[in-house]
Amino acid sequence: MTAVILVSESTDLVRRVRLATDDNLLVLTRHQLPAGPAQLLALTEEPEEVRTVLVDADGDAELANRTLELAGKFEQQFPTVSLLLITQQAEQLALSALRAGVKDLMSPQLDVEEFRWAIRRASEITTGRSSSGAPADSFGGRVITVASPKGGVGKTTLATNIAMGLTQQSPQGTVLIDLDIQFGDVAAALDLDPVYTLSDVVSGPSAQDPIALKALLTAHPSGLHVLPGVKSPAEADHIGAAQIATLIASLKQEFRFVVIDTAPGMSEETLAAMDHTTDLVLITSLDVPGVRGLRKELELLGELELTPATRHIVVNMAEKGGGLAVPDVEATIGASVDLVLPRSMKVMRSTNEGSPIVESQPRDPLSRELVQLVHRFSPATTRSAWLGHRARGRR
Ligand SMILES: Nc1ncnc2c1ncn2[C@@H]1O[C@H](COP(=O)(O)OP(=O)(O)OP(=O)(O)O)[C@@H](O)[C@H]1O
Ligand SMILES: [Mg+2]
């Protein structure tokens, strides 16, 4: 049985894909690749068994173009076969390739397990959609939304650190979305220069397809995937609550953890995220307006019946001598505080260097507390269960 066709001339890549497919593989050279899908499938003994075609077009622009044409034909004529493009230029080619019908783009450097995962995922999604109109399975990842009524209290700091802490536990398993769509600074805080933003992913083929979506995320060297806000306010106009809800639902299928940074207050985007949020991290600083704002936010969520399953109340930048203490906060909001984070002089430097403090200064007292917060979402004991769940890797 041949479930996978691979077009490649790299013996090393062929070896890895052969192991990833348990030898259910037909290998062709670039010159053997026919122009039409039917001719390609006819090269195997059982054309109806083929689920995936991988084309290694690394360093060959002409082959990449031919592959895009072929992908469109496959989509029309054989929609249950996924065509995957192997290239070093995944970011540059992603949008045009996905529009053309390519189901995923991947680096030639993937290891055996990463190839196995990517091939299985592509095939599950294509076959699932063709039979039921919906993706075949749902990993149902945890969605952690970081919010606060007031600005400047540490949402972005917490969101980037939580995402980094989870990535350290579950490499490739975490995506961070910047839902402070106009003024967000997640990309800057991680020293990333994204090619695609929210505005690219909420329209076009990637909107409904988790695999296509994944190719448009920006990869941080740690393994964290990032989806930044828009580049100009005008781009935000066509992003609505429904699209954000669909986006989160899609990413939830693909990642174990979806971490969301938000704008101050309950913006339309934050409310849209609330429906999918499993864990809400609410932050306040130790000042009267901030704590009162938090009480109002809790009341509002209650009235809207949007309180997520788990809520974590965090006091950030705690210092003695400011007038308010944690018991005052608890009395005002009528709930207990789950975590108190100290002020740290090193936070600003870590943000300016583009490296969250849990990564750059793991011994800092603030990092130690942040790790406690991360463990609330990912207890170390459950790690092993997820080691097999590895997303498509390095680009
Ligand atoms: N525990 C902390 N100790 C010291 N400085 C901190 C701490 N947490 C956050 N900061 C600093 O406070 C400032 C505001 O933090 P951050 O940008 O994370 O807040 P925010 O809530 O995302 O703000 P905005 O509402 O504007 O998006 C930053 O300069 C950050 O470095
Ligand atoms: Mg922020």
GROMACS .gro file of C-alpha atoms and ligand atoms in nm, residues 152 154-157 178 180 183-186 261-264, ligand 2:
model
   16
  152GLY     CA    1  -0.018   4.908   3.181
  154GLY     CA    2   0.133   4.371   3.298
  155LYS     CA    3  -0.097   4.184   3.056
  156THR     CA    4   0.161   4.161   2.779
  157THR     CA    5   0.434   4.076   3.027
  178ASP     CA    6  -0.217   3.941   2.022
  180ASP     CA    7  -0.477   4.403   2.145
  183PHE     CA    8  -0.179   4.871   1.976
  184GLY     CA    9  -0.046   4.531   2.072
  185ASP     CA   10   0.325   4.487   2.127
  186VAL     CA   11   0.367   4.112   2.158
  261ASP     CA   12  -0.302   3.892   2.519
  262THR     CA   13  -0.577   4.158   2.520
  263ALA     CA   14  -0.635   4.533   2.516
  264PRO     CA   15  -0.735   4.702   2.845
  397MG      MG   16  -0.018   4.507   2.650
   0.00000   0.00000   0.00000
